Coordinates of C-alpha atoms in Angstrom, one line a residue:
M1 CA -188.1 262.5 -48.5
T2 CA -186.9 260.5 -51.5
P3 CA -184.3 257.8 -51.3
N4 CA -181.6 260.1 -53.5
S5 CA -182.3 262.7 -51.4
R6 CA -182.1 260.8 -47.8
F7 CA -178.5 259.4 -49.6
I8 CA -177.6 262.9 -50.0
I9 CA -178.2 264.0 -46.8
L10 CA -176.5 260.7 -45.3
T11 CA -173.5 261.3 -47.6
W12 CA -173.3 265.4 -46.1
L13 CA -173.6 264.3 -42.6
L14 CA -170.8 261.8 -42.9
V15 CA -168.1 264.0 -44.9
N16 CA -169.6 267.0 -42.3
C17 CA -168.0 264.5 -39.7
I18 CA -165.0 263.8 -41.5
N19 CA -163.8 267.3 -42.0
K20 CA -164.6 268.0 -38.3
S21 CA -162.4 265.2 -36.7
A22 CA -159.7 266.3 -39.3
L23 CA -160.3 270.0 -37.9
A24 CA -160.6 268.9 -34.1
A25 CA -157.2 266.9 -34.8
K26 CA -155.8 270.3 -36.6
R27 CA -157.0 272.4 -33.5
L28 CA -155.1 269.9 -30.8
S29 CA -151.7 271.3 -32.9
Y30 CA -151.2 274.7 -31.6
N31 CA -150.0 275.5 -35.2
G32 CA -151.5 273.0 -37.1
L33 CA -148.5 271.1 -37.5
A34 CA -146.7 267.4 -37.0
Q35 CA -150.3 265.6 -37.2
T36 CA -148.0 262.7 -36.8
P37 CA -144.7 262.2 -35.4
Q38 CA -141.8 264.4 -37.2
M39 CA -139.2 262.4 -39.4
G40 CA -135.7 263.3 -40.8
W41 CA -132.0 263.8 -40.3
D42 CA -130.1 265.4 -37.3
T43 CA -126.2 266.2 -37.3
Y44 CA -125.5 266.2 -34.2
N45 CA -125.3 262.4 -32.9
A46 CA -122.9 261.5 -35.5
Y47 CA -120.8 264.6 -36.2
A48 CA -121.5 266.7 -33.4
L49 CA -120.0 270.6 -34.0
E50 CA -117.7 269.3 -37.0
Y51 CA -120.1 269.1 -39.3
N52 CA -120.3 272.1 -42.4
E53 CA -122.0 272.3 -46.1
T54 CA -120.4 269.5 -47.7
T55 CA -121.6 267.1 -44.6
I56 CA -125.1 268.5 -45.4
T57 CA -125.0 268.0 -48.6
T58 CA -123.8 264.6 -48.5
N59 CA -126.7 263.2 -46.2
A60 CA -129.2 265.5 -47.7
N61 CA -128.7 263.3 -51.0
A62 CA -128.8 260.2 -49.3
L63 CA -132.5 260.9 -48.1
V64 CA -133.3 261.3 -51.6
Q65 CA -131.4 258.7 -53.5
L66 CA -131.8 255.7 -50.4
G67 CA -135.6 256.4 -50.4
F68 CA -135.7 257.8 -46.9
R69 CA -137.7 261.4 -48.1
D70 CA -140.3 259.2 -50.0
L71 CA -141.0 257.3 -46.9
G72 CA -141.2 260.8 -44.6
Y73 CA -137.5 261.6 -43.0
R74 CA -137.8 265.0 -44.3
V75 CA -136.2 267.4 -42.0
V76 CA -132.7 268.3 -42.1
I77 CA -131.6 269.6 -38.8
F78 CA -128.1 271.6 -38.5
D79 CA -127.8 271.0 -34.9
D80 CA -126.0 274.2 -33.0
A81 CA -122.7 275.8 -34.7
M82 CA -124.7 277.3 -37.5
T83 CA -123.5 280.9 -36.9
E84 CA -120.7 282.8 -35.9
L85 CA -119.4 283.1 -32.0
N86 CA -120.9 286.7 -31.9
R87 CA -124.1 288.3 -33.1
S88 CA -123.9 291.4 -35.4
S89 CA -123.6 295.0 -34.1
D90 CA -128.0 295.2 -34.8
G91 CA -128.2 292.2 -32.7
S92 CA -128.9 290.0 -35.6
L93 CA -127.3 286.3 -35.8
V94 CA -124.5 286.0 -38.2
E95 CA -124.1 283.2 -40.2
N96 CA -121.0 280.9 -40.6
A97 CA -119.5 281.6 -43.9
S98 CA -116.8 279.1 -43.7
K99 CA -118.7 276.3 -42.9
F100 CA -121.6 276.9 -45.1
P101 CA -119.9 279.1 -48.2
S102 CA -122.9 279.1 -50.6
G103 CA -124.8 280.6 -47.6
L104 CA -127.9 278.9 -45.7
A105 CA -130.3 280.8 -47.4
Q106 CA -129.1 278.9 -51.1
I107 CA -128.4 275.5 -48.8
A108 CA -132.3 276.2 -47.5
D109 CA -133.5 276.7 -51.2
N110 CA -131.8 273.3 -52.7
L111 CA -133.4 271.4 -50.2
H112 CA -136.8 272.5 -50.6
R113 CA -136.0 271.8 -54.1
D114 CA -135.1 267.9 -53.3
G115 CA -138.6 267.9 -51.0
L116 CA -136.7 268.5 -47.8
Q117 CA -136.8 270.8 -45.1
F118 CA -134.3 273.1 -43.2
G119 CA -134.3 272.5 -39.8
V120 CA -132.3 275.4 -37.5
Y121 CA -131.2 275.0 -33.7
S122 CA -130.8 277.7 -31.0
S123 CA -131.3 277.5 -26.9
A124 CA -133.2 279.5 -24.7
G125 CA -130.8 280.3 -23.2
R126 CA -127.8 282.8 -23.4
F127 CA -126.0 280.4 -25.3
T128 CA -126.5 277.0 -27.2
C129 CA -125.1 273.9 -25.8
G130 CA -122.0 274.3 -28.1
G131 CA -120.9 277.9 -26.6
Y132 CA -122.8 280.0 -29.9
P133 CA -125.4 282.9 -29.1
G134 CA -128.8 281.4 -27.6
S135 CA -131.9 283.0 -28.3
L136 CA -133.0 283.9 -24.7
G137 CA -134.0 287.8 -25.0
Y138 CA -133.6 287.7 -29.0
E139 CA -136.7 285.4 -29.6
Y140 CA -138.4 287.5 -32.0
T141 CA -135.1 288.8 -33.8
D142 CA -133.9 285.1 -34.1
A143 CA -137.2 283.7 -35.2
T144 CA -137.4 286.8 -38.2
W145 CA -134.0 285.4 -39.1
W146 CA -134.3 281.6 -39.5
A147 CA -138.0 282.4 -41.7
S148 CA -135.9 284.9 -43.9
L149 CA -134.0 282.2 -44.5
G150 CA -136.1 279.8 -45.2
A151 CA -136.7 277.5 -42.1
D152 CA -139.2 275.1 -41.5
Y153 CA -138.2 273.4 -38.4
L154 CA -136.5 274.8 -35.2
K155 CA -135.2 272.4 -32.5
Y156 CA -135.1 274.7 -29.4
D157 CA -132.5 273.2 -26.7
N158 CA -132.3 274.4 -22.5
C159 CA -128.3 275.2 -22.2
Y160 CA -127.3 278.5 -20.4
N161 CA -130.8 279.3 -19.4
E162 CA -130.0 282.0 -17.0
G163 CA -132.1 279.6 -14.1
L164 CA -135.1 279.9 -15.5
S165 CA -136.1 276.8 -14.8
G166 CA -137.4 274.9 -11.5
T167 CA -140.9 275.3 -11.8
P168 CA -143.2 274.5 -14.8
K169 CA -144.5 277.9 -15.4
L170 CA -140.7 279.7 -15.9
S171 CA -140.0 276.9 -18.3
Q172 CA -143.2 277.2 -19.8
D173 CA -142.9 281.1 -20.0
R174 CA -139.4 281.0 -21.2
Y175 CA -140.4 278.5 -24.0
A176 CA -143.8 280.1 -25.0
A177 CA -141.6 283.2 -26.3
M178 CA -140.1 281.4 -28.9
S179 CA -143.4 279.6 -29.4
N180 CA -145.3 283.1 -30.0
A181 CA -142.0 284.7 -32.0
L182 CA -142.1 281.7 -34.6
N183 CA -146.0 282.4 -34.8
S184 CA -145.3 286.0 -35.4
T185 CA -143.3 285.2 -38.8
G186 CA -146.1 284.0 -40.7
R187 CA -144.1 281.0 -42.0
Q188 CA -145.0 277.3 -41.0
I189 CA -142.1 276.2 -38.6
T190 CA -142.4 272.9 -36.5
Y191 CA -141.3 273.7 -32.9
S192 CA -139.4 271.1 -31.4
L193 CA -138.4 271.7 -27.4
C194 CA -135.3 270.2 -26.4
N195 CA -135.8 270.9 -22.7
W196 CA -134.7 267.2 -21.4
G197 CA -137.8 266.7 -19.4
D198 CA -137.0 269.8 -17.2
D199 CA -140.2 270.9 -15.4
K200 CA -142.1 268.2 -16.7
P201 CA -142.9 269.5 -20.4
W202 CA -145.2 266.5 -21.0
E203 CA -147.6 268.5 -18.7
W204 CA -147.3 272.1 -20.8
A205 CA -145.5 271.9 -23.7
S206 CA -148.3 270.5 -26.2
T207 CA -150.1 274.2 -26.0
I208 CA -147.1 276.1 -27.5
S209 CA -144.9 273.3 -29.4
N210 CA -145.2 270.3 -31.4
S211 CA -143.0 268.3 -29.6
A212 CA -140.8 268.1 -26.0
R213 CA -137.9 265.9 -24.9
M214 CA -139.2 263.8 -21.8
S215 CA -135.6 262.6 -20.8
G216 CA -131.9 263.3 -21.0
D217 CA -129.8 262.8 -24.0
I218 CA -129.8 259.6 -25.8
N219 CA -126.0 257.7 -25.7
D220 CA -125.4 254.9 -28.4
G221 CA -126.1 252.0 -25.7
F222 CA -128.7 249.6 -24.7
D223 CA -129.1 249.3 -21.3
M224 CA -125.5 250.2 -19.8
P225 CA -126.1 252.7 -16.6
T226 CA -123.7 255.9 -17.0
A227 CA -122.6 258.5 -14.4
S228 CA -123.9 261.2 -16.3
C229 CA -127.5 259.9 -16.9
P230 CA -127.7 259.9 -12.9
C231 CA -131.9 258.7 -12.9
G232 CA -132.9 255.0 -13.6
P233 CA -135.6 254.1 -15.7
D234 CA -138.1 253.7 -13.1
E235 CA -137.9 257.4 -12.4
Y236 CA -140.4 259.0 -14.5
Y237 CA -138.9 262.6 -13.5
C238 CA -135.5 263.2 -13.1
Q239 CA -134.5 266.8 -11.7
V240 CA -130.7 266.2 -12.9
P241 CA -131.8 264.7 -16.8
G242 CA -128.1 264.5 -17.9
H243 CA -127.1 262.8 -20.8
G244 CA -125.6 259.9 -21.8
C245 CA -129.3 257.7 -21.4
S246 CA -129.7 254.6 -22.6
V247 CA -132.2 252.9 -24.7
I248 CA -133.8 250.9 -21.7
N249 CA -133.4 253.9 -19.4
I250 CA -135.7 256.3 -21.8
L251 CA -137.9 253.7 -22.1
G252 CA -138.5 252.9 -18.7
K253 CA -139.2 257.1 -17.7
A254 CA -141.9 257.0 -21.0
S255 CA -143.8 254.1 -19.6
H256 CA -144.9 256.5 -17.3
F257 CA -146.9 259.0 -19.7
V258 CA -147.0 257.6 -23.1
S259 CA -151.2 259.2 -23.1
K260 CA -149.7 262.4 -23.3
N261 CA -149.2 262.3 -26.8
Q262 CA -151.6 263.6 -29.7
P263 CA -151.7 264.6 -33.3
G264 CA -149.5 268.2 -33.5
Y265 CA -147.9 267.4 -30.3
W266 CA -145.1 264.2 -29.6
N267 CA -143.0 262.8 -26.5
D268 CA -139.9 263.0 -28.0
L269 CA -137.6 260.3 -26.7
D270 CA -134.3 261.8 -28.7
M271 CA -133.1 260.6 -31.7
L272 CA -132.3 257.4 -33.2
E273 CA -128.8 256.2 -32.8
V274 CA -129.7 253.0 -35.7
G275 CA -126.1 253.0 -38.0
N276 CA -123.7 254.4 -34.9
G277 CA -122.1 250.8 -34.1
G278 CA -123.1 251.1 -30.2
M279 CA -125.7 248.3 -30.3
D280 CA -126.4 245.1 -32.4
Y281 CA -129.2 244.2 -35.0
D282 CA -131.6 242.6 -32.2
E283 CA -131.1 246.0 -30.0
Y284 CA -131.3 248.5 -32.8
K285 CA -134.6 246.7 -34.0
L286 CA -136.0 247.1 -30.4
H287 CA -134.7 250.6 -30.1
F288 CA -136.2 251.6 -33.3
S289 CA -139.5 249.8 -33.2
M290 CA -140.5 250.9 -30.0
W291 CA -139.8 254.9 -30.5
A292 CA -142.3 254.2 -33.3
A293 CA -144.7 252.4 -31.2
I294 CA -144.7 255.5 -28.8
K295 CA -144.7 257.8 -31.1
S296 CA -141.3 259.5 -30.6
P297 CA -140.5 261.4 -33.7
L298 CA -137.9 259.7 -35.6
I299 CA -134.8 261.5 -36.5
M300 CA -132.1 259.9 -37.4
G301 CA -128.6 260.7 -35.7
N302 CA -126.3 258.7 -37.9
K303 CA -124.0 259.0 -41.1
L304 CA -126.1 258.3 -44.1
D305 CA -123.5 257.3 -46.4
Q306 CA -121.9 254.6 -44.0
L307 CA -125.0 252.9 -42.9
S308 CA -124.9 248.8 -43.2
A309 CA -127.5 246.9 -44.9
Q310 CA -129.0 245.6 -41.7
D311 CA -129.1 249.0 -40.2
F312 CA -130.5 250.5 -43.6
G313 CA -133.2 247.9 -43.9
I314 CA -134.3 248.7 -40.2
L315 CA -134.8 252.5 -40.9
V316 CA -137.1 251.4 -43.8
N317 CA -138.9 248.9 -42.3
P318 CA -142.7 249.4 -43.9
A319 CA -144.9 247.6 -41.3
V320 CA -143.1 249.5 -38.4
L321 CA -143.5 253.0 -40.0
A322 CA -147.0 252.7 -40.7
I323 CA -146.9 252.2 -36.6
S324 CA -145.4 255.5 -36.1
Q325 CA -147.2 257.4 -38.6
D326 CA -150.7 256.0 -37.8
P327 CA -153.1 258.7 -37.9
A328 CA -154.5 258.5 -34.5
G329 CA -151.5 259.1 -32.5
S330 CA -152.2 257.0 -29.7
A331 CA -148.5 255.2 -27.9
I332 CA -148.1 252.1 -27.1
Q333 CA -148.4 251.3 -23.1
R334 CA -146.5 249.1 -21.4
Q335 CA -148.9 246.1 -19.4
L336 CA -146.5 244.5 -17.5
V337 CA -142.9 243.6 -16.4
R338 CA -141.9 240.0 -15.4
Q339 CA -138.4 239.9 -13.6
V340 CA -136.3 236.9 -14.6
N341 CA -133.0 235.6 -13.0
D342 CA -131.5 235.5 -16.5
K343 CA -129.9 239.2 -15.9
D344 CA -127.1 240.4 -18.3
E345 CA -124.0 242.2 -17.4
Y346 CA -125.7 245.1 -16.1
G347 CA -128.2 243.9 -13.8
F348 CA -131.5 243.8 -16.3
G349 CA -133.2 240.7 -16.1
E350 CA -136.7 241.1 -17.4
L351 CA -139.6 240.7 -19.8
Q352 CA -142.1 243.2 -20.7
V353 CA -145.3 243.4 -22.2
W354 CA -146.6 246.6 -24.2
S355 CA -149.7 247.0 -26.3
G356 CA -151.7 249.8 -27.8
E357 CA -154.9 250.4 -30.2
L358 CA -154.3 251.7 -33.7
D359 CA -156.8 254.2 -35.7
N360 CA -158.4 251.1 -37.9
G361 CA -159.1 249.2 -34.3
D362 CA -156.0 247.2 -35.1
Q363 CA -154.0 246.6 -32.1
V364 CA -150.1 246.6 -31.2
V365 CA -148.6 244.2 -29.3
A366 CA -144.6 244.2 -28.3
F367 CA -143.0 241.8 -26.3
L368 CA -139.5 242.8 -24.9
N369 CA -136.8 240.5 -23.5
I370 CA -134.0 242.5 -21.6
G371 CA -132.3 239.7 -20.3
N372 CA -129.6 237.7 -20.8
S373 CA -130.6 235.1 -23.5
S374 CA -133.0 234.3 -25.7
T375 CA -136.2 233.1 -24.2
T376 CA -139.7 231.8 -24.7
M377 CA -142.1 234.5 -24.0
E378 CA -145.9 233.5 -23.3
F379 CA -149.0 235.6 -22.2
S380 CA -152.3 235.4 -22.3
L381 CA -154.2 237.6 -24.3
V382 CA -156.0 239.1 -20.7
E383 CA -152.5 240.0 -19.8
V384 CA -151.3 241.2 -23.2
F385 CA -154.7 244.0 -22.8
G386 CA -154.1 245.1 -19.4
G387 CA -155.0 242.3 -17.1
I388 CA -158.7 242.4 -17.3
R389 CA -160.1 239.7 -18.3
T390 CA -164.0 241.6 -19.3
N391 CA -161.4 244.0 -21.6
K392 CA -163.3 243.4 -25.0
N393 CA -160.0 243.3 -27.1
A394 CA -159.0 239.9 -24.8
Q395 CA -162.4 238.3 -25.9
K396 CA -161.7 239.2 -29.5
R397 CA -160.1 236.4 -32.4
W398 CA -156.9 238.0 -33.7
D399 CA -155.0 237.5 -37.0
L400 CA -151.3 238.2 -36.4
F401 CA -148.9 240.4 -38.8
D402 CA -145.2 240.1 -37.5
V403 CA -143.8 243.4 -38.4
W404 CA -140.1 241.8 -38.4
G405 CA -141.3 238.5 -40.4
N406 CA -139.1 237.5 -43.5
E407 CA -141.8 238.9 -45.8
T408 CA -141.3 242.4 -44.2
V409 CA -138.0 243.2 -43.7
M410 CA -135.9 244.0 -46.8
S411 CA -133.3 241.2 -47.8
N412 CA -129.7 242.6 -47.2
E413 CA -129.2 241.8 -50.7
V414 CA -131.4 244.2 -52.0
A415 CA -130.4 246.7 -49.7
T416 CA -127.0 246.3 -50.2
Q417 CA -127.9 247.2 -54.0
I418 CA -129.8 250.3 -52.6
L419 CA -126.2 251.8 -50.6
N420 CA -124.3 251.0 -53.7
G421 CA -126.9 252.9 -56.3
T422 CA -127.3 249.7 -58.2
L423 CA -131.1 249.7 -57.7
A424 CA -133.3 252.7 -57.3
A425 CA -135.3 252.3 -54.2
G426 CA -138.6 252.8 -55.9
D427 CA -137.8 249.4 -57.6
A428 CA -136.9 247.2 -54.5
T429 CA -139.0 244.8 -53.5
G430 CA -139.9 245.7 -49.9
Y431 CA -140.0 249.1 -49.9
Y432 CA -143.0 251.3 -49.6
N433 CA -143.3 254.8 -51.6
A434 CA -145.1 256.9 -48.7
T435 CA -145.0 260.4 -51.1
A436 CA -146.8 258.1 -54.0
M437 CA -149.5 256.7 -51.6
S438 CA -149.7 258.0 -47.5
W439 CA -149.6 255.4 -44.7
S440 CA -153.5 255.8 -44.1
Q441 CA -154.1 254.9 -47.9
G442 CA -152.1 252.3 -47.7
L443 CA -153.5 250.3 -44.7
N444 CA -157.1 251.4 -46.2
Q445 CA -156.1 249.4 -49.4
N446 CA -154.7 246.4 -47.2
N447 CA -151.1 247.1 -49.0
P448 CA -149.3 243.9 -47.0
L449 CA -145.6 245.6 -46.6
L450 CA -147.7 247.9 -43.7
F451 CA -149.1 245.0 -41.6
G452 CA -146.3 242.5 -41.9
T453 CA -145.6 238.5 -42.4
P454 CA -148.9 236.9 -41.7
V455 CA -147.9 234.1 -38.8
G456 CA -151.2 233.0 -37.6
T457 CA -154.6 233.3 -35.8
V458 CA -154.7 233.4 -32.2
Q459 CA -158.4 232.6 -30.2
P460 CA -160.1 234.4 -27.1
G461 CA -158.6 233.1 -24.1
E462 CA -155.2 231.5 -25.7
M463 CA -151.9 232.5 -25.4
L464 CA -149.2 234.7 -27.1
S465 CA -145.9 232.8 -27.5
A466 CA -142.9 233.8 -29.4
E467 CA -139.1 232.9 -29.0
V468 CA -137.4 236.9 -28.3
P469 CA -133.5 237.1 -28.6
R470 CA -131.8 238.3 -26.3
H471 CA -132.0 242.2 -25.7
G472 CA -134.5 241.7 -28.4
I473 CA -138.4 242.5 -29.5
Q474 CA -141.2 240.4 -31.0
M475 CA -143.9 242.9 -32.4
W476 CA -147.0 242.2 -33.8
R477 CA -149.9 244.2 -35.5
L478 CA -153.2 242.4 -34.7
R479 CA -156.2 242.6 -36.7
E480 CA -159.7 241.2 -35.7
A481 CA -160.0 237.7 -37.8
N482 CA -163.2 238.6 -39.3
M483 CA -162.0 242.0 -40.5
S484 CA -158.9 240.4 -42.1
S485 CA -161.3 238.0 -44.1
R486 CA -163.9 240.8 -44.9
K487 CA -161.1 243.0 -46.4
R488 CA -159.3 240.3 -48.2
D489 CA -162.7 239.3 -50.1
E490 CA -163.3 243.0 -50.8
V491 CA -159.7 242.9 -52.4

């Protein structure tokens, strides 16, 4: 065998293995979609049912003009109240002409023209949560109607479900009916279950959908308990999921089954509240960072034309988004919780350490301070990587990149210029165009925006240490030190 033929065979084997890996990932997705967590914008948290065509147009334009679309925030979800209160005589849904005078099909065409996606909504019940016609028993009728309008995404709720819940099999059958209906249309439609964690969807939903909610509805609050969200953060399965659940409540529940994610299916922690005003800057940073690292879909629920510069800077952080859209789809895991006496007004006083692996062997480490005041958090690599001394990651030398470092976060001055239209997002320092170059390509080419700010190196056996603000987060990307040196040499 000649050297040239040997090279050809080895190249073929390598390409074939890569192609098989890509095909295997797509096979894990029941419909081939959502290979990374969905990103977009939803009407409900900011507008409830009081939205219309102008609302959609305003926020869709902002997705494009402010650079959100080219970061991957593409789906625009019409969350309830899309139709009239009654079906037509033939059983079809009837679009709400007073709210959408141009017609839903024309609005969908406009979204598609601008590189966005059209997201629709219904419930696996007799009615939607807003009292409009639900799709239980009308799955094929409604799926055909949405497909005819050009829908790309369905958020499917759990209200008025006629008592068809209480066991995983009952819920799986009810939601599978719509899954089959969507597939029958011949149109690619991402399918997002919004069943509030009812009947443990993390055990069955990956075979019929692209994501499923794992808790009750989110509230724009950090850790305040509410009577409407009856189960605490350590009760991972709640038979009455409720609503008004805080960020910390949802994180606590999610910590129990982060391994259920895979390319094509994601545990959904509910929408992002960044920009709605109920939390401070550090709390929103923690919220956004952990949703990204756990691989929840990143669906904004705010008024995009009213964002502050700080909130805009959070939502466009390229180093955090690169973690969210990492090809491996592996969720960060909680490694330890340490109680402290410095409790906040709601009785929370604990420090948490989370870590997880990324596609290229890099690691994500997050220190969470859920206490009442700023504190120095210090943990060994052994503790960071699960408390096992023989863990190979605890024995390595790591370069540290702060994903919220000064060289990574867009400045308020630049963000303000983008928001007021005096600077195009694509021309701004600190902005990354993931449409022009994907997240994985950018990482392979060592784009510094996707790593974070270099802040030093930690040796095997040493401690990771950071001053973490009240209700705040310190998150790093760790890259093996000899790998970082080799990559710098290649560049």
